[in-house]
mmCIF file of C-alpha atoms in Angstrom:
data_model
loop_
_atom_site.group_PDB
_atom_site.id
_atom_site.type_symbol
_atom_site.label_atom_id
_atom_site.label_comp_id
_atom_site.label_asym_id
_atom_site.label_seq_id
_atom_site.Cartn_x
_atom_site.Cartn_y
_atom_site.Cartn_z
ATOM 1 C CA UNK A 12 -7.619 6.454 -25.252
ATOM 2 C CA UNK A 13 -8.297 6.241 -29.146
ATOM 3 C CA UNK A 14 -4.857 4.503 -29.064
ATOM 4 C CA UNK A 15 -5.858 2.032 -26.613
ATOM 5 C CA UNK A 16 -9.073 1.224 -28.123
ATOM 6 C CA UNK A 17 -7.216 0.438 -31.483
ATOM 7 C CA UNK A 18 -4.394 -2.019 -29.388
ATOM 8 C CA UNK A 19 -7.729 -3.760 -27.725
ATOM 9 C CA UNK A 20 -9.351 -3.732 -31.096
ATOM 10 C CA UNK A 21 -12.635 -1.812 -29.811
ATOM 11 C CA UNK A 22 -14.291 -0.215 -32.243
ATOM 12 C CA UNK A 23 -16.492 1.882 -30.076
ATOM 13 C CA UNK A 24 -17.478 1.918 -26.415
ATOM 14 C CA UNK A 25 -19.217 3.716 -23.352
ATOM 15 C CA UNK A 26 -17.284 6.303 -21.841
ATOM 16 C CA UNK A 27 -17.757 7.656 -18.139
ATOM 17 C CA UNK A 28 -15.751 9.988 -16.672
ATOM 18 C CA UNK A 29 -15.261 11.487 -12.927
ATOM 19 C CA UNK A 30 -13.990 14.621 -11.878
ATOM 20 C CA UNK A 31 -11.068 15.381 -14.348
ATOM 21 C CA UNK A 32 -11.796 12.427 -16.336
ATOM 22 C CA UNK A 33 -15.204 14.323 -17.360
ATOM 23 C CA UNK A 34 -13.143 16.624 -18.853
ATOM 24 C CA UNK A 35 -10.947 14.156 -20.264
ATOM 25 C CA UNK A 36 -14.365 11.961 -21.447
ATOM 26 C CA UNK A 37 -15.677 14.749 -23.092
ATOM 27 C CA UNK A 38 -12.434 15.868 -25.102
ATOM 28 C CA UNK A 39 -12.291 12.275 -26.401
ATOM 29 C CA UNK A 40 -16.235 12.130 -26.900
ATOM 30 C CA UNK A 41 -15.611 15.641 -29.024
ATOM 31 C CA UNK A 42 -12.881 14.176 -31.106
ATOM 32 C CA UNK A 43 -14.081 10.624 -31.586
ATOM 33 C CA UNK A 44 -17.454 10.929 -31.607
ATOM 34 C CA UNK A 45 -18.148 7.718 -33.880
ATOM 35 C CA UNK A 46 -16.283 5.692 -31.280
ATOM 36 C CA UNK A 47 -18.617 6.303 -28.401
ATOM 37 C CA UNK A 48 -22.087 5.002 -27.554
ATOM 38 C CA UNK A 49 -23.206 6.830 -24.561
ATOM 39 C CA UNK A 50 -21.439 9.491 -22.044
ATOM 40 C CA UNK A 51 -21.826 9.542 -18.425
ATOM 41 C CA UNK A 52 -19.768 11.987 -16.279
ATOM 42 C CA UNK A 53 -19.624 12.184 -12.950
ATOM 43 C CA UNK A 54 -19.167 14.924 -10.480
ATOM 44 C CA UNK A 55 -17.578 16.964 -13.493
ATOM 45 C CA UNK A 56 -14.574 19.369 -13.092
ATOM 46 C CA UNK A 57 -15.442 22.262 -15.304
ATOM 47 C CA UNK A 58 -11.864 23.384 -15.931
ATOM 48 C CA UNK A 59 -10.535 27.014 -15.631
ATOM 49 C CA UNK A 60 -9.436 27.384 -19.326
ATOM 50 C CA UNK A 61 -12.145 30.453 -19.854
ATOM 51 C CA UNK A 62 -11.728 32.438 -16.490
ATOM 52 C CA UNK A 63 -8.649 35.025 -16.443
ATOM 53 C CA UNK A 64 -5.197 34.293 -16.358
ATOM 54 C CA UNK A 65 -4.175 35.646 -12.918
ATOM 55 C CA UNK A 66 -7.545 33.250 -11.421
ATOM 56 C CA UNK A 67 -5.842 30.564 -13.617
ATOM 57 C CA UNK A 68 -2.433 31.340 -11.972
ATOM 58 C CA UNK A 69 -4.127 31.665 -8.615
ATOM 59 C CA UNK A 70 -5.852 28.422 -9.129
ATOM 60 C CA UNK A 71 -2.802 26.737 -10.267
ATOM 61 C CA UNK A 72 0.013 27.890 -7.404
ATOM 62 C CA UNK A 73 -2.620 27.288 -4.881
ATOM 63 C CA UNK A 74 -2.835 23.454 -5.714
ATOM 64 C CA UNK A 75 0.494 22.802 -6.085
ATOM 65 C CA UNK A 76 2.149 24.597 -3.139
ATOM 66 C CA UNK A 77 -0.173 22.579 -0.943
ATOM 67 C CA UNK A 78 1.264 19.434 -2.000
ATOM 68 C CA UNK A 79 4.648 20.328 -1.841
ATOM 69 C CA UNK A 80 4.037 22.236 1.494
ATOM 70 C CA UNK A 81 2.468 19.036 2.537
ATOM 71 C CA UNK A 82 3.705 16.007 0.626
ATOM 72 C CA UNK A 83 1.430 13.468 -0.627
ATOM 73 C CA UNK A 84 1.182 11.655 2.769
ATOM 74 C CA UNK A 85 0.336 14.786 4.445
ATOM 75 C CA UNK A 86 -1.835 15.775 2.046
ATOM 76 C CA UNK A 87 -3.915 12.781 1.880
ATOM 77 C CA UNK A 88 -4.211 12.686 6.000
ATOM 78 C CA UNK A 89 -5.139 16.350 6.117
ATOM 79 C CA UNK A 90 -7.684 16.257 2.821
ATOM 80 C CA UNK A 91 -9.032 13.213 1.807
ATOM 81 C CA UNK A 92 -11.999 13.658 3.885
ATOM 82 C CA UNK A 93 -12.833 16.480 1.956
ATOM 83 C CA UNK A 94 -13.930 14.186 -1.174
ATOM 84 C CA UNK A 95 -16.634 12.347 0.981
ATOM 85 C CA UNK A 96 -19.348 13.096 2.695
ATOM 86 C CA UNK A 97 -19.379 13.130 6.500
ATOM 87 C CA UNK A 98 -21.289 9.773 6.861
ATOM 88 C CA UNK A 99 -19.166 7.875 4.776
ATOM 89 C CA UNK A 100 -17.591 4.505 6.205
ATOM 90 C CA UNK A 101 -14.670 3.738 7.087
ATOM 91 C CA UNK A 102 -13.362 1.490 4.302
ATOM 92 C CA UNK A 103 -14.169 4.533 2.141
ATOM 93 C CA UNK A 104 -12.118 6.672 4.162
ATOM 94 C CA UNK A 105 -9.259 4.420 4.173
ATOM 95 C CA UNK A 106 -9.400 3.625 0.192
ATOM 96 C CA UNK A 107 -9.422 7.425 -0.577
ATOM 97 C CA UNK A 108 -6.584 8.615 2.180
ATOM 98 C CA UNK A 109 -4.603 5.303 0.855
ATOM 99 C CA UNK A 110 -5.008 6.459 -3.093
ATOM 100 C CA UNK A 111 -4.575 10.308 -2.108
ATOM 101 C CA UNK A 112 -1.448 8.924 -0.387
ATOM 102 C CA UNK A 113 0.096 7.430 -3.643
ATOM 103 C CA UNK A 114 -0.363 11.129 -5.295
ATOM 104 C CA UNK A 115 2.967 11.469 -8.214
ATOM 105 C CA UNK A 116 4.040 14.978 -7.778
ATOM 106 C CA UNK A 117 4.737 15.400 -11.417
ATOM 107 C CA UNK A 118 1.495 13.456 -12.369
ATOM 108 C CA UNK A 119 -0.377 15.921 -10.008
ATOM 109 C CA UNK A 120 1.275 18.662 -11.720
ATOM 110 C CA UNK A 121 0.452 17.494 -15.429
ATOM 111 C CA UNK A 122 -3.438 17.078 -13.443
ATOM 112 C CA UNK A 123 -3.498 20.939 -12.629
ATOM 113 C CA UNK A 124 -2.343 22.047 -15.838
ATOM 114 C CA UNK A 125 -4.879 20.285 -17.292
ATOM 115 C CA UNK A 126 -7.808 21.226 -14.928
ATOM 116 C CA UNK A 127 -6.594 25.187 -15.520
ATOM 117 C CA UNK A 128 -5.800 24.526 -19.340
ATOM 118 C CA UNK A 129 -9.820 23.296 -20.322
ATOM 119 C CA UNK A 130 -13.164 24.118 -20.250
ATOM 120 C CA UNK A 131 -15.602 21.557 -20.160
ATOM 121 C CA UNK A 132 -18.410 24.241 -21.686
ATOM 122 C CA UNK A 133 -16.644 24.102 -24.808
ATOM 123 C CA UNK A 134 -16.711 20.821 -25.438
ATOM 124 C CA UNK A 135 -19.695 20.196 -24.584
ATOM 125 C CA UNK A 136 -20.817 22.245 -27.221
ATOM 126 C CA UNK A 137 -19.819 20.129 -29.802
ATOM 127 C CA UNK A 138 -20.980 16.710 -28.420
ATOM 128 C CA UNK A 139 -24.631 16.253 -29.974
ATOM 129 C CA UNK A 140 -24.394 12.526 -28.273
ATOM 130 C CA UNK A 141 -27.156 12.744 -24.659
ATOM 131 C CA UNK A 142 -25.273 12.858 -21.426
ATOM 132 C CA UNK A 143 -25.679 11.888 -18.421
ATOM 133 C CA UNK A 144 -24.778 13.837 -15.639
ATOM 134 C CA UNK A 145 -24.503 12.595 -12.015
ATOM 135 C CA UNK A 146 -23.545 14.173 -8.836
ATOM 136 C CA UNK A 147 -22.763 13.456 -5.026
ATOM 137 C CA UNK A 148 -25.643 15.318 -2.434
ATOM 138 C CA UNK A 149 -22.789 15.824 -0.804
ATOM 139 C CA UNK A 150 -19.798 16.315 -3.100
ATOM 140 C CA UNK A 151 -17.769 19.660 -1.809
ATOM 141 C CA UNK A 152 -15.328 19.533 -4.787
ATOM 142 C CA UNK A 153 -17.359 19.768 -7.647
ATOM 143 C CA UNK A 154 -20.936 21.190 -5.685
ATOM 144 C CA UNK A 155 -24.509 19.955 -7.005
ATOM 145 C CA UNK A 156 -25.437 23.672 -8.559
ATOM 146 C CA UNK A 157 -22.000 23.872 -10.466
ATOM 147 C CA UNK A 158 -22.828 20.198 -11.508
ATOM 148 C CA UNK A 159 -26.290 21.160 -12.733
ATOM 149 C CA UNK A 160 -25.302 24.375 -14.682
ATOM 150 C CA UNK A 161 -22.674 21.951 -16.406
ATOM 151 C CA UNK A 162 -25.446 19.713 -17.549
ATOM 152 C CA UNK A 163 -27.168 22.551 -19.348
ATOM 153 C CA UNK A 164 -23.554 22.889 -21.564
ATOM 154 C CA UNK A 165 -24.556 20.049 -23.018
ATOM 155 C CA UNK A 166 -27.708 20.033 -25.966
ATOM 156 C CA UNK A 167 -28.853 17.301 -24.910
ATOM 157 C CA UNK A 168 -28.822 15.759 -20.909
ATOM 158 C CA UNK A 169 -30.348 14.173 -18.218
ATOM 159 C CA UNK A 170 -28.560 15.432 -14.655
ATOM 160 C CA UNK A 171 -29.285 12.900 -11.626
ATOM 161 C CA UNK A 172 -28.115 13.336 -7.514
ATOM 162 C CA UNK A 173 -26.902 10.425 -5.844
ATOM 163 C CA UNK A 174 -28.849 10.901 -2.587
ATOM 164 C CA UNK A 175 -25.478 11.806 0.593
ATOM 165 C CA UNK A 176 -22.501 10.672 -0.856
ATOM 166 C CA UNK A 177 -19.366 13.408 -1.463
ATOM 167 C CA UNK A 178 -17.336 13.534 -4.480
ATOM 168 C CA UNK A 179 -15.396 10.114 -4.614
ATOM 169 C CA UNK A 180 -19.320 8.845 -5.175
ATOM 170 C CA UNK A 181 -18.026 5.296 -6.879
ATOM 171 C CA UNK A 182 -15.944 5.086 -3.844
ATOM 172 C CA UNK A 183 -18.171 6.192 -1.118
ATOM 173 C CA UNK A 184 -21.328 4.457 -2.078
ATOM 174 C CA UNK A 185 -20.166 2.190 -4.964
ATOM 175 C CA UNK A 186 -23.867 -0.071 -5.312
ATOM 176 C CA UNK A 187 -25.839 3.677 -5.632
ATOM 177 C CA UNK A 188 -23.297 4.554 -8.156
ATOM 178 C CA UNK A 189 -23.186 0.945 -10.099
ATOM 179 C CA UNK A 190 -26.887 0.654 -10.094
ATOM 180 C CA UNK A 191 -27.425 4.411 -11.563
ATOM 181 C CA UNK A 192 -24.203 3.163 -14.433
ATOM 182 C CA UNK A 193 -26.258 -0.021 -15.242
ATOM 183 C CA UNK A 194 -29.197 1.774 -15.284
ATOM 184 C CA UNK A 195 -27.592 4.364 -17.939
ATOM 185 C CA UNK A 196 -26.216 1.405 -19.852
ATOM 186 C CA UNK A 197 -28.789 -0.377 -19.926
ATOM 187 C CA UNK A 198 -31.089 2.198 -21.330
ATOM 188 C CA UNK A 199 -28.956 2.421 -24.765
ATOM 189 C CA UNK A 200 -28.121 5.899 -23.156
#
């Protein structure tokens, strides 16, 4: 990301982050720090990087037998309603089984690693920079209490539920989750 920044010739930015790209936003956010004007994550992965190594192994075999038991077409069919909530629409359903579908099974791979590898908590415990934490009602992946608790990592945060949408929140209900990111933006976060 620092890379990219420097190619685009951005000095500094606003970082947001879903899922695994929390944990990826906050890595960057704790080793660039002077580059980034406000953090937002959403629906944050905590990582497994502090629990034991056989839950680590556990957690690790488990995810990637299913896709190759599966297959990424499989997979997304069987799973992708899983990251939204039981109201969501159609198109939403469709966009996430259609991405879920396009799953790279070494890319997946290098995802799990890095999911078991970190530990959001740590991080978080260098960044001094306010974040904002936001969460699905709904979200079954990364649940609203686990979501909460990871706001309190942080010394500084403001935690916010977006009202029945699951996990794939900028998917599922993309104008609640655009208005809350201009609304953070717009704040000077």
């Amino acid at each position: 990301l620092a890379h990219f920044l420097d190619a685009k010739e951005i000095s500094s930015c606003h970082v947001v982050g879903h899922s695994l790209g929390a944990i990826i936003a906050c890595s960057f956010v704790r080793s660039f720090s002077n580059r980034v004007e406000s953090l937002m994550i959403a629906s944050p992965a905590g990582g497994y990087g502090s629990a034991p190594e056989d839950i680590q192994n556990e957690r690790r075999v488990a995810r990637i037998q299913l896709l190759e038991k599966l297959g990424p077409e499989r997979l997304a069919q069987e799973r992708h309603s899983f990251l939204l909530s039981e109201n969501a629409g159609k198109v939403a359903r469709e966009r996430v089984r259609n991405v879920m579908a396009q799953i790279r099974p070494a890319g997946y791979r290098q995802a799990v690693e890095l999911l078991i590898e970190s530990d959001i908590k740590h991080d978080a415990s260098e960044i001094s920079l306010p974040v904002f934490v936001v969460v699905g009602e709904a979200d079954k992946v990364t649940p609203l209490e686990e979501c909460r608790k990871i706001a309190t990592y942080f010394k500084k945060s403001n935690f916010q539920i977006l009202p029945d949408i699951g996990h794939a929140c900028y998917v599922e209900d993309p104008i609640c989750f655009n208005t809350v990111l201009i609304r953070h933006l717009e704040s000077g976060a």
